[in-house]
PDB file of C-alpha atoms and ligand atoms in Angstrom:
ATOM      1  CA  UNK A 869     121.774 102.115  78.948  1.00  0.00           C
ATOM      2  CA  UNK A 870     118.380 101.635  80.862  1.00  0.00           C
ATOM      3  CA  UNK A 871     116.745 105.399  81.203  1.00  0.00           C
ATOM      4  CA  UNK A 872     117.738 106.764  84.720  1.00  0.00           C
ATOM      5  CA  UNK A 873     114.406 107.223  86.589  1.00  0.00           C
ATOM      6  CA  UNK A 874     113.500 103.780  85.699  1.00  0.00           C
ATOM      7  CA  UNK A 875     116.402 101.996  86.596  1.00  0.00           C
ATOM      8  CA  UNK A 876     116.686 104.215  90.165  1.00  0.00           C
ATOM      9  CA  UNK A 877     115.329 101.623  92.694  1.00  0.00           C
ATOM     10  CA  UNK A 878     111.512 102.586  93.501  1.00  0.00           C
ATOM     11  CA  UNK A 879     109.484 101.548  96.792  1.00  0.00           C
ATOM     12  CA  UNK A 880     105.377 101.512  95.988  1.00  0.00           C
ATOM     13  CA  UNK A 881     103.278 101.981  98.695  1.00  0.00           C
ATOM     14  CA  UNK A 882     100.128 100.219  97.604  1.00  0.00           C
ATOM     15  CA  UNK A 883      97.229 100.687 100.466  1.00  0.00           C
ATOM     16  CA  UNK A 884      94.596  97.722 100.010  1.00  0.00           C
ATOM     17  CA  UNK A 885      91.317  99.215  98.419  1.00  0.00           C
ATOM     18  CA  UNK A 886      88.374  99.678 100.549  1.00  0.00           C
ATOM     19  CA  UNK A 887      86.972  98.176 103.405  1.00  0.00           C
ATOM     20  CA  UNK A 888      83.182  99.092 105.402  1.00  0.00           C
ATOM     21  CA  UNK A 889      85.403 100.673 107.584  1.00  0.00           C
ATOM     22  CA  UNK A 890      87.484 102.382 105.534  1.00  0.00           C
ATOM     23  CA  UNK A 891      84.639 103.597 103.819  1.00  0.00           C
ATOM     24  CA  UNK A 892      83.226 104.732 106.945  1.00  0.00           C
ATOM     25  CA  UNK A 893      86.194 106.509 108.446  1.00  0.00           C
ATOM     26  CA  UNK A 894      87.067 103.982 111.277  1.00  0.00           C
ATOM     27  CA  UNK A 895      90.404 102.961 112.465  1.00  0.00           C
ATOM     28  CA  UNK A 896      90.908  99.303 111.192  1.00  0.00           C
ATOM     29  CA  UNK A 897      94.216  98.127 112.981  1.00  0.00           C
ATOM     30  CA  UNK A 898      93.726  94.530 113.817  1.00  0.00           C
ATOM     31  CA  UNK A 899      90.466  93.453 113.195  1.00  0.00           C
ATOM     32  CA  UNK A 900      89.965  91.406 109.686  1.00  0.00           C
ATOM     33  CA  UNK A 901      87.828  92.909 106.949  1.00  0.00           C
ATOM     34  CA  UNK A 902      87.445  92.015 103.307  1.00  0.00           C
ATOM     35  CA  UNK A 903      87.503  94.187 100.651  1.00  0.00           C
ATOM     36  CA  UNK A 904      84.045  95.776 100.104  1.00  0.00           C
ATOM     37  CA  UNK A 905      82.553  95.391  96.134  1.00  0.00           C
ATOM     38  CA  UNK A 906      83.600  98.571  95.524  1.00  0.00           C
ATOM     39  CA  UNK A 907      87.290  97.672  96.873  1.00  0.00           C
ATOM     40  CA  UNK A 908      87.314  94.331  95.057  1.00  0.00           C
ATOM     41  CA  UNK A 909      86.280  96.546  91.580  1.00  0.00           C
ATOM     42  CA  UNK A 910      88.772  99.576  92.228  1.00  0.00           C
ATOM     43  CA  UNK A 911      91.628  96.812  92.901  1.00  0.00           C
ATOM     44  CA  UNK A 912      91.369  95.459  89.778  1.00  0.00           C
ATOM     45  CA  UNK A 913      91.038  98.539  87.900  1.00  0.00           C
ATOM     46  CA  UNK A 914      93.747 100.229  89.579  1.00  0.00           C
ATOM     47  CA  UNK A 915      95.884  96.869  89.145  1.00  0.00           C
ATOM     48  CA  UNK A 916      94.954  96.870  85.214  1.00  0.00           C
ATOM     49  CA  UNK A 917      96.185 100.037  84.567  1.00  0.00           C
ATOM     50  CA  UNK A 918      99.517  99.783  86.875  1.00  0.00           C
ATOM     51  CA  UNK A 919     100.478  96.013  87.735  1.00  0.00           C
ATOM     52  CA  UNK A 920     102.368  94.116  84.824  1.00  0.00           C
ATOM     53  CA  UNK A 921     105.037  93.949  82.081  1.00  0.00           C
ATOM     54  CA  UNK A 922     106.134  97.410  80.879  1.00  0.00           C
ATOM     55  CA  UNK A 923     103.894  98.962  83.423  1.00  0.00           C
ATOM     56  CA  UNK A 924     104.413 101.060  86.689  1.00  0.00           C
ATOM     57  CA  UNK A 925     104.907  98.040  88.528  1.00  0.00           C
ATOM     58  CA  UNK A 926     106.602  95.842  86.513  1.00  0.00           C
ATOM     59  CA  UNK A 927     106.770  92.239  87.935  1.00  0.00           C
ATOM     60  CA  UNK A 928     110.087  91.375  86.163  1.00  0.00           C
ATOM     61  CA  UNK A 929     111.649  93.876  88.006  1.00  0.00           C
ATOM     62  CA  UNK A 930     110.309  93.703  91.802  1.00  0.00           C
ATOM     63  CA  UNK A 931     112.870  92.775  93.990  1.00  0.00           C
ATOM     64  CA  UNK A 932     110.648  91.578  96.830  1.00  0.00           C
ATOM     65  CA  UNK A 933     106.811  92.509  97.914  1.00  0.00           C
ATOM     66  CA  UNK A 934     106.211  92.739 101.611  1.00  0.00           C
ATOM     67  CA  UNK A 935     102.517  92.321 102.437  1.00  0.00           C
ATOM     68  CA  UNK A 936     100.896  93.107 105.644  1.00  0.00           C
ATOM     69  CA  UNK A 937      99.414  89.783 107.610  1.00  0.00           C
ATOM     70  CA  UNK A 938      95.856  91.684 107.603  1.00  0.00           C
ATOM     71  CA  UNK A 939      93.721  89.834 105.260  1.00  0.00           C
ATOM     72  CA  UNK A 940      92.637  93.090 103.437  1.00  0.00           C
ATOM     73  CA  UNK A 941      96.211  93.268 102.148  1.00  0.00           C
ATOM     74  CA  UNK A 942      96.724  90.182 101.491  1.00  0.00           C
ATOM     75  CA  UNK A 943      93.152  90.162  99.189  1.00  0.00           C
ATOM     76  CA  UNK A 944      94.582  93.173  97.332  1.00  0.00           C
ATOM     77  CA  UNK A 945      97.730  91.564  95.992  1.00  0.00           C
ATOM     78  CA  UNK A 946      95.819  88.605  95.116  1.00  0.00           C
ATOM     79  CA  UNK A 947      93.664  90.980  93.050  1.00  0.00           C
ATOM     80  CA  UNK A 948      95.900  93.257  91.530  1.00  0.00           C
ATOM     81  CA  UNK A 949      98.484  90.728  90.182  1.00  0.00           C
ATOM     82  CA  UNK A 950      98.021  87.901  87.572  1.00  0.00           C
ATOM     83  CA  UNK A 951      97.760  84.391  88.477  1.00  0.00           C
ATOM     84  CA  UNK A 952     100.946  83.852  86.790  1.00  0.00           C
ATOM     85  CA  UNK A 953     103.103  86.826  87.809  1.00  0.00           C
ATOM     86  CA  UNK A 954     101.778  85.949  91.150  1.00  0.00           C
ATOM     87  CA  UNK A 955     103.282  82.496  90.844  1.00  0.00           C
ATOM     88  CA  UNK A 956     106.353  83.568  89.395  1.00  0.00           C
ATOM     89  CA  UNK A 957     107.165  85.716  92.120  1.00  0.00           C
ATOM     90  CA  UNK A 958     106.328  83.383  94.791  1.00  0.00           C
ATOM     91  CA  UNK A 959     108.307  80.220  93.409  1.00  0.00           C
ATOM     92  CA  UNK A 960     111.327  83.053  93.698  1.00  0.00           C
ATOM     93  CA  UNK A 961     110.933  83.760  96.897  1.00  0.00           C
ATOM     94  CA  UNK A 962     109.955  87.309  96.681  1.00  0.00           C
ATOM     95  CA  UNK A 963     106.870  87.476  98.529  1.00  0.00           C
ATOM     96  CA  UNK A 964     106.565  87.855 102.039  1.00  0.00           C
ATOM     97  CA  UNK A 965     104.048  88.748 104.900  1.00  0.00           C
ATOM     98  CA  UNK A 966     105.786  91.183 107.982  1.00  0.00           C
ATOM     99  CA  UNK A 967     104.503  92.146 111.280  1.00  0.00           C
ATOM    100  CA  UNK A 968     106.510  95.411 110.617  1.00  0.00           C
ATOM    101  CA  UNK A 969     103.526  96.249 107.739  1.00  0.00           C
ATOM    102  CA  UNK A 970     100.747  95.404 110.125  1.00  0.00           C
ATOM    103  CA  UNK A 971      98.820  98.553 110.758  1.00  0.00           C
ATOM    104  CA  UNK A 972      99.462 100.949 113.839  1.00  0.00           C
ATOM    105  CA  UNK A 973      98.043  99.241 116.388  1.00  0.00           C
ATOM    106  CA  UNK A 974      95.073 101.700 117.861  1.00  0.00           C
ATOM    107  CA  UNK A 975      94.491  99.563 121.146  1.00  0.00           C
ATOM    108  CA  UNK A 976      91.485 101.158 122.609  1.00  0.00           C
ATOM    109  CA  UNK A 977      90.839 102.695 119.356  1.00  0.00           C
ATOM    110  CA  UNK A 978      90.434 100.337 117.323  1.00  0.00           C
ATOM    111  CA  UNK A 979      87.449 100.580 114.868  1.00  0.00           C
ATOM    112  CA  UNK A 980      86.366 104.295 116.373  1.00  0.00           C
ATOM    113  CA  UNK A 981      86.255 107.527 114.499  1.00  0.00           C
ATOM    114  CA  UNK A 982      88.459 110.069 115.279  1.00  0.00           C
ATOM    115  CA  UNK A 983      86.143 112.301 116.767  1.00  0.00           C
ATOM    116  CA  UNK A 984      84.946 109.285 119.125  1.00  0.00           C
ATOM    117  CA  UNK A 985      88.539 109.261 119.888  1.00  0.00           C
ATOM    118  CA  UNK A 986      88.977 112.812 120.813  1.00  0.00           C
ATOM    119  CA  UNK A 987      86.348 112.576 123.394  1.00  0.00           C
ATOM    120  CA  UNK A 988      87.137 109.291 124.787  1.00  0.00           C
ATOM    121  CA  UNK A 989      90.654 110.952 125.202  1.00  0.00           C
ATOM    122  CA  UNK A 990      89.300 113.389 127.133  1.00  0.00           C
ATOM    123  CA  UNK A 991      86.871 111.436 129.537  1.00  0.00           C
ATOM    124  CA  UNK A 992      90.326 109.572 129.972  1.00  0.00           C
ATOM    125  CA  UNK A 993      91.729 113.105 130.763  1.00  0.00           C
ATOM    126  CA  UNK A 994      94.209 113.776 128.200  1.00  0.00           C
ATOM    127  CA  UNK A 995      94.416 116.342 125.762  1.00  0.00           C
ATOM    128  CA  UNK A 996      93.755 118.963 127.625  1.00  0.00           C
ATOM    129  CA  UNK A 997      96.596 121.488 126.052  1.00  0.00           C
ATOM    130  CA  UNK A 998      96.148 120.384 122.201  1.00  0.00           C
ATOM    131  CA  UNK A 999      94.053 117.806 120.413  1.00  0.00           C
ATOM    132  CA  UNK A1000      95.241 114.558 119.854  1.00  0.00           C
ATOM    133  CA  UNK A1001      98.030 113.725 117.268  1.00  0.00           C
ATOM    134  CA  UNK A1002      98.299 110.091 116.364  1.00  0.00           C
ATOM    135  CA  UNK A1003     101.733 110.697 114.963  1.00  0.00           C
ATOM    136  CA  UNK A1004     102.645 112.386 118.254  1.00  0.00           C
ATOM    137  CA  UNK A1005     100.736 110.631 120.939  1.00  0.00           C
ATOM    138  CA  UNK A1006     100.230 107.226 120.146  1.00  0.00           C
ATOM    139  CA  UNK A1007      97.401 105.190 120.946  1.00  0.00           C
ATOM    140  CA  UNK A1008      96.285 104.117 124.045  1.00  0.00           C
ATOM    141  CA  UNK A1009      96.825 100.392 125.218  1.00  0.00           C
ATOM    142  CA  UNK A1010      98.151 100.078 121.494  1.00  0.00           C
ATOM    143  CA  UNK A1011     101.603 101.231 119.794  1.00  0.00           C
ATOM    144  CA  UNK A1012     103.521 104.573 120.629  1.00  0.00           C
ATOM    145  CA  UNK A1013     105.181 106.396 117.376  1.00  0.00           C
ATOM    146  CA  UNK A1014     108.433 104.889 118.909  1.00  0.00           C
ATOM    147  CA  UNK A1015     107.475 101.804 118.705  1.00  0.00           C
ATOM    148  CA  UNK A1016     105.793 102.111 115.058  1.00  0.00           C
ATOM    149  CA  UNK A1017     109.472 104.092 114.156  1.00  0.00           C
ATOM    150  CA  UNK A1018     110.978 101.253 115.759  1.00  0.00           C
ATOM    151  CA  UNK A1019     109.621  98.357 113.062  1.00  0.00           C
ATOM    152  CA  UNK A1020     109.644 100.685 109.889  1.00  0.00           C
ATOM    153  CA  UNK A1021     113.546 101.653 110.463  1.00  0.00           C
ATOM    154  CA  UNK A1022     113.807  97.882 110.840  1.00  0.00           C
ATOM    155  CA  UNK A1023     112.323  97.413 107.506  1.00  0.00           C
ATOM    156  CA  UNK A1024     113.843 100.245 105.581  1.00  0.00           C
ATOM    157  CA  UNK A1025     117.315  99.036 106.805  1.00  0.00           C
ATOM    158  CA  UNK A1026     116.213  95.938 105.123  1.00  0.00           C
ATOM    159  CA  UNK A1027     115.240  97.476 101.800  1.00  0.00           C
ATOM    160  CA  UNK A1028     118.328  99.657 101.531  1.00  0.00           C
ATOM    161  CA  UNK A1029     120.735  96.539 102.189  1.00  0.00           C
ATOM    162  CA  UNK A1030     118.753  95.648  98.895  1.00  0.00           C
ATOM    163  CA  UNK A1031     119.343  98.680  97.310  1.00  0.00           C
ATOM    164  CA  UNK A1032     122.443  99.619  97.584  1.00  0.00           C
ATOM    165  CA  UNK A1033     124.572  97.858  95.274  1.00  0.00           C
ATOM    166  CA  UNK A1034     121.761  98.514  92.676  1.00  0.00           C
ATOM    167  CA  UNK A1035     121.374 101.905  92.345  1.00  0.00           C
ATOM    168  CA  UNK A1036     121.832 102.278  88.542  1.00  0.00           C
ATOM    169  CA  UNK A1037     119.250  99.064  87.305  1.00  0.00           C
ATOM    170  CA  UNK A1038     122.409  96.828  87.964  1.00  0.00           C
ATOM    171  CA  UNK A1039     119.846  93.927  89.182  1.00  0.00           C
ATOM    172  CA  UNK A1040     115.861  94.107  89.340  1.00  0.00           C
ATOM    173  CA  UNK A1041     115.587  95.782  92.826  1.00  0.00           C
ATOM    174  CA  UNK A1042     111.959  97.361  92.912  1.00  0.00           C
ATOM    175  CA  UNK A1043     110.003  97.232  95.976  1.00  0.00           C
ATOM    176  CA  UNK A1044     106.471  96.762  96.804  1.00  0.00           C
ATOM    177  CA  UNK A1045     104.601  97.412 100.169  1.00  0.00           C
ATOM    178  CA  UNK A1046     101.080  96.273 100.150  1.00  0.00           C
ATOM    179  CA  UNK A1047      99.680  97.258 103.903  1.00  0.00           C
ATOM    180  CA  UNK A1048      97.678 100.495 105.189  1.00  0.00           C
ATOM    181  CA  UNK A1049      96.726 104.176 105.541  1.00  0.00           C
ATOM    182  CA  UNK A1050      99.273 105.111 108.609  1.00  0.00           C
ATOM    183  CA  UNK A1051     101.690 102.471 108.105  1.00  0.00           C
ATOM    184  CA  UNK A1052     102.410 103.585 104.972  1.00  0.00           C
ATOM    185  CA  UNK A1053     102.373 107.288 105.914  1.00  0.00           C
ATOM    186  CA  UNK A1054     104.440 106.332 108.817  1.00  0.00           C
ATOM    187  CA  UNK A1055     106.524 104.596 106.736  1.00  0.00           C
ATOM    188  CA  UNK A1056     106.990 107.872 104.218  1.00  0.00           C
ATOM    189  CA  UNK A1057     108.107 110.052 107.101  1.00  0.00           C
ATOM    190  CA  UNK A1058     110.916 107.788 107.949  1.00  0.00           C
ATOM    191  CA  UNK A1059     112.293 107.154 105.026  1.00  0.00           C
ATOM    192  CA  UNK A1060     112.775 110.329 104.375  1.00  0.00           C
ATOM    193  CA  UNK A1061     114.234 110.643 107.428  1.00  0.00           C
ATOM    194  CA  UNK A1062     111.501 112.714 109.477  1.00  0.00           C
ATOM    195  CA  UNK A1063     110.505 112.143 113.160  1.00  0.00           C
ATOM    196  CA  UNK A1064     106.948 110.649 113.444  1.00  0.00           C
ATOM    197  CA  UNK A1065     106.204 113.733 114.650  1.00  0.00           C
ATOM    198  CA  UNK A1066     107.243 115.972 111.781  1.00  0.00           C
ATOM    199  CA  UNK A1067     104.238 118.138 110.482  1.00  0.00           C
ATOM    200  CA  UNK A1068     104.014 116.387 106.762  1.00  0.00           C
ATOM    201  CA  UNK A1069     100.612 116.047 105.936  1.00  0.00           C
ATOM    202  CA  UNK A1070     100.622 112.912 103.541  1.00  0.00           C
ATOM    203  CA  UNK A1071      97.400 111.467 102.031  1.00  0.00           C
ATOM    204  CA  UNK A1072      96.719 108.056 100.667  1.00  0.00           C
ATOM    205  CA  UNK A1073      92.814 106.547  99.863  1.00  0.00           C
ATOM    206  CA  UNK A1074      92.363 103.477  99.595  1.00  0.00           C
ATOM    207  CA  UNK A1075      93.392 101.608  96.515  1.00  0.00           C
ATOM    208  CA  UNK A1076      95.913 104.540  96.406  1.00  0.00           C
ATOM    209  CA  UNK A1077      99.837 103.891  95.310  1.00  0.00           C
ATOM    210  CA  UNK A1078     102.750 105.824  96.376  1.00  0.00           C
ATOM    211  CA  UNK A1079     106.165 105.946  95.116  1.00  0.00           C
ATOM    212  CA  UNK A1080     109.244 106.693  97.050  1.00  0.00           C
ATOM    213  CA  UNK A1081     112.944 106.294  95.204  1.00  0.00           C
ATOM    214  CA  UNK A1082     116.275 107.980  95.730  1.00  0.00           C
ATOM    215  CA  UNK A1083     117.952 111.170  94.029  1.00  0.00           C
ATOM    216  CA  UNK A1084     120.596 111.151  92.096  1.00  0.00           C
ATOM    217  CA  UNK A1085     120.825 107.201  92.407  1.00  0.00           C
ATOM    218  CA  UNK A1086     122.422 107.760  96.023  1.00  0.00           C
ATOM    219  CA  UNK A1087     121.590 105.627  98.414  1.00  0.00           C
ATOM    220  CA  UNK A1088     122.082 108.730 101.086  1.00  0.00           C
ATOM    221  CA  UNK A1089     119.684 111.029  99.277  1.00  0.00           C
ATOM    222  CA  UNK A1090     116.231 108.797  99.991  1.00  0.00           C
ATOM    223  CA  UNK A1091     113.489 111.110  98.239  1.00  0.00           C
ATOM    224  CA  UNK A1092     109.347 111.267  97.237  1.00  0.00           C
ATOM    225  CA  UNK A1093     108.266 111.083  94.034  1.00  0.00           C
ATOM    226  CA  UNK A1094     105.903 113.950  94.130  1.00  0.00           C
ATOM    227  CA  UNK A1095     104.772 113.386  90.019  1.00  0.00           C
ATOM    228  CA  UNK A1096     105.699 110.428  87.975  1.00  0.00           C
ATOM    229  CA  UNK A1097     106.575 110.421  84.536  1.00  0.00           C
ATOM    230  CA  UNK A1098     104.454 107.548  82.764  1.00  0.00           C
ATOM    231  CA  UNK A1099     107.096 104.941  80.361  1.00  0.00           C
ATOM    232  CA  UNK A1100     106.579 105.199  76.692  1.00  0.00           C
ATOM    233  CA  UNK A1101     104.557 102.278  75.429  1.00  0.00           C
ATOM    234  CA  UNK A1102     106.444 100.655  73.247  1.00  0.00           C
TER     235      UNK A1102
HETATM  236  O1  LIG B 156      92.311 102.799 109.955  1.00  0.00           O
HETATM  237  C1  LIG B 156      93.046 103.428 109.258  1.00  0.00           C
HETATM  238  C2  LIG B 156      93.858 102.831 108.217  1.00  0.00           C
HETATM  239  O2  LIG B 156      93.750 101.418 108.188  1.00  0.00           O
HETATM  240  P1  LIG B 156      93.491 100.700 106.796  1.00  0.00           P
HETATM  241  O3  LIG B 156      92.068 100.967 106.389  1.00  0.00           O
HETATM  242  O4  LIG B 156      93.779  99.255 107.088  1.00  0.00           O
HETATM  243  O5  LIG B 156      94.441 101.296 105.782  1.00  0.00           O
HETATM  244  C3  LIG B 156      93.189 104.882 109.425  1.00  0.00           C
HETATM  245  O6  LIG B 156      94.161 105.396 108.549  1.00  0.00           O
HETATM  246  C4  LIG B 156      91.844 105.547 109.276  1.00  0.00           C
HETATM  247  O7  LIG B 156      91.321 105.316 107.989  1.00  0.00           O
HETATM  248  C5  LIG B 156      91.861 107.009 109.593  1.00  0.00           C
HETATM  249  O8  LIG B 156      90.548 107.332 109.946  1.00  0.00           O
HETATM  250  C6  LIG B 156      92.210 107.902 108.432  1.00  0.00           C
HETATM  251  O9  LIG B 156      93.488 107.553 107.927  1.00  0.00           O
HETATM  252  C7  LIG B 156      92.237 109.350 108.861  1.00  0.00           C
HETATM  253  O10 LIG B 156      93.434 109.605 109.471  1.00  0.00           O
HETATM  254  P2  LIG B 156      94.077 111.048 109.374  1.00  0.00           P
HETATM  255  O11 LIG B 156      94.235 111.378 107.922  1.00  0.00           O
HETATM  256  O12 LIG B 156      95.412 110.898 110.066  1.00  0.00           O
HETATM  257  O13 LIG B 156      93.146 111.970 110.071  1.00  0.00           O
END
């Protein structure tokens, strides 16, 4: 009998490691950026220690990885798997790039620092009641929460569909997002079934990895694992 919280279907939220302007604090939505040295080396520390056979992530029993078309992403899987798990995956179909990963798109915001934002907000006379909330107010000439809501539900609907006939380890059904600091926040909030809006304050550095399952292997009880318990090595 496989142990239960292994055999629970698990989503990892894997954000790409670091980028200049990660590093720097400023919103990266669209524009391309590698991986900075430091990003390359914490990817493949970070995907020593958690990406392969008996591991957190364990290839053999990933369903499907979605990956983000930004390059950064795309660099970070490329890193953090083997050549050969990477192949195996692919020649099974299980790796795909979405537009519904891509990362909120900031419009005129892109590549600014919040506090740039803030006052460009107000020159554009907004905020003049509260400060502005991303996950409330959206981004100007770029994506609303709605619409951000709108391509996550999309996805999770997509995921569960996958899940739900597999809730105790019947088939391999592990899932692995590789995309971005709001996205994946974003992407918490609504599988847990919270408004964009809703005041959860989530964190996630890059190189970071999240892991979101179910309780009580019920597909209608979507939950956050807040602490992991490491698998024995064997
Ligand atoms: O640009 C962001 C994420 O894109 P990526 O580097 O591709 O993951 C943003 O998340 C910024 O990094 C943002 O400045 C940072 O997340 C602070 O946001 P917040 O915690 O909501 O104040």
């Amino acid at each position: 009998m496989p142990d239960k919280d292994s055999s629970t279907p698990r989503v990892f939220l894997y954000r790409h490691g670091q980028t200049e302007w990660s590093k720097n604090g400023r919103y990266t939505g669209i524009t391309e950026l590698e991986l900075t040295q430091d990003g390359v080396n914490q990817v493949n520390a970070s995907g020593k220690m958690i990406v392969g056979s008996g591991r957190l992530i364990d290839p053999a029993k990933l369903a499907h990885v979605y990956i983000s078309p930004r390059r950064r992403a795309g660099q970070t899987f490329d890193i953090a798997f083997s050549d050969a798990d990477k192949q195996a995956l692919k020649d099974a179909q299980k790796v795909s790039e979405t537009d519904r990963l891509a990362e909120w798109d900031y419009g005129l915001y892109e590549g600014l620092l919040t506090k740039e934002i803030r006052a460009l907000r107000k020159e554009h006379g907004l905020d003049t009641e509260s400060e502005w909330d991303i996950w409330r107010d959206g981004c100007e000439n770029g994506e609303s929460a709605q619409e951000v809501t709108d391509r996550l539900d999309n996805l999770i609907q997509e995921i569960r569909a996958m899940h739900k006939d597999n809730m105790h380890g019947e088939n391999p059904s592990d899932i692995l997002l590789v995309a971005h600091g709001h996205l994946l926040r974003a992407f918490t909030k609504r599988w847990l079934g919270y408004p964009m809006e809703f005041p959860l304050s989530l964190m996630l550095d890059p190189g970071a990895v999240g892991v979101l399952s179910y309780q009580h292997h019920s597909i209608d009880e979507p939950a956050m694992l807040v602490g992991y318990g490491y698998p024995l090595q064997e």
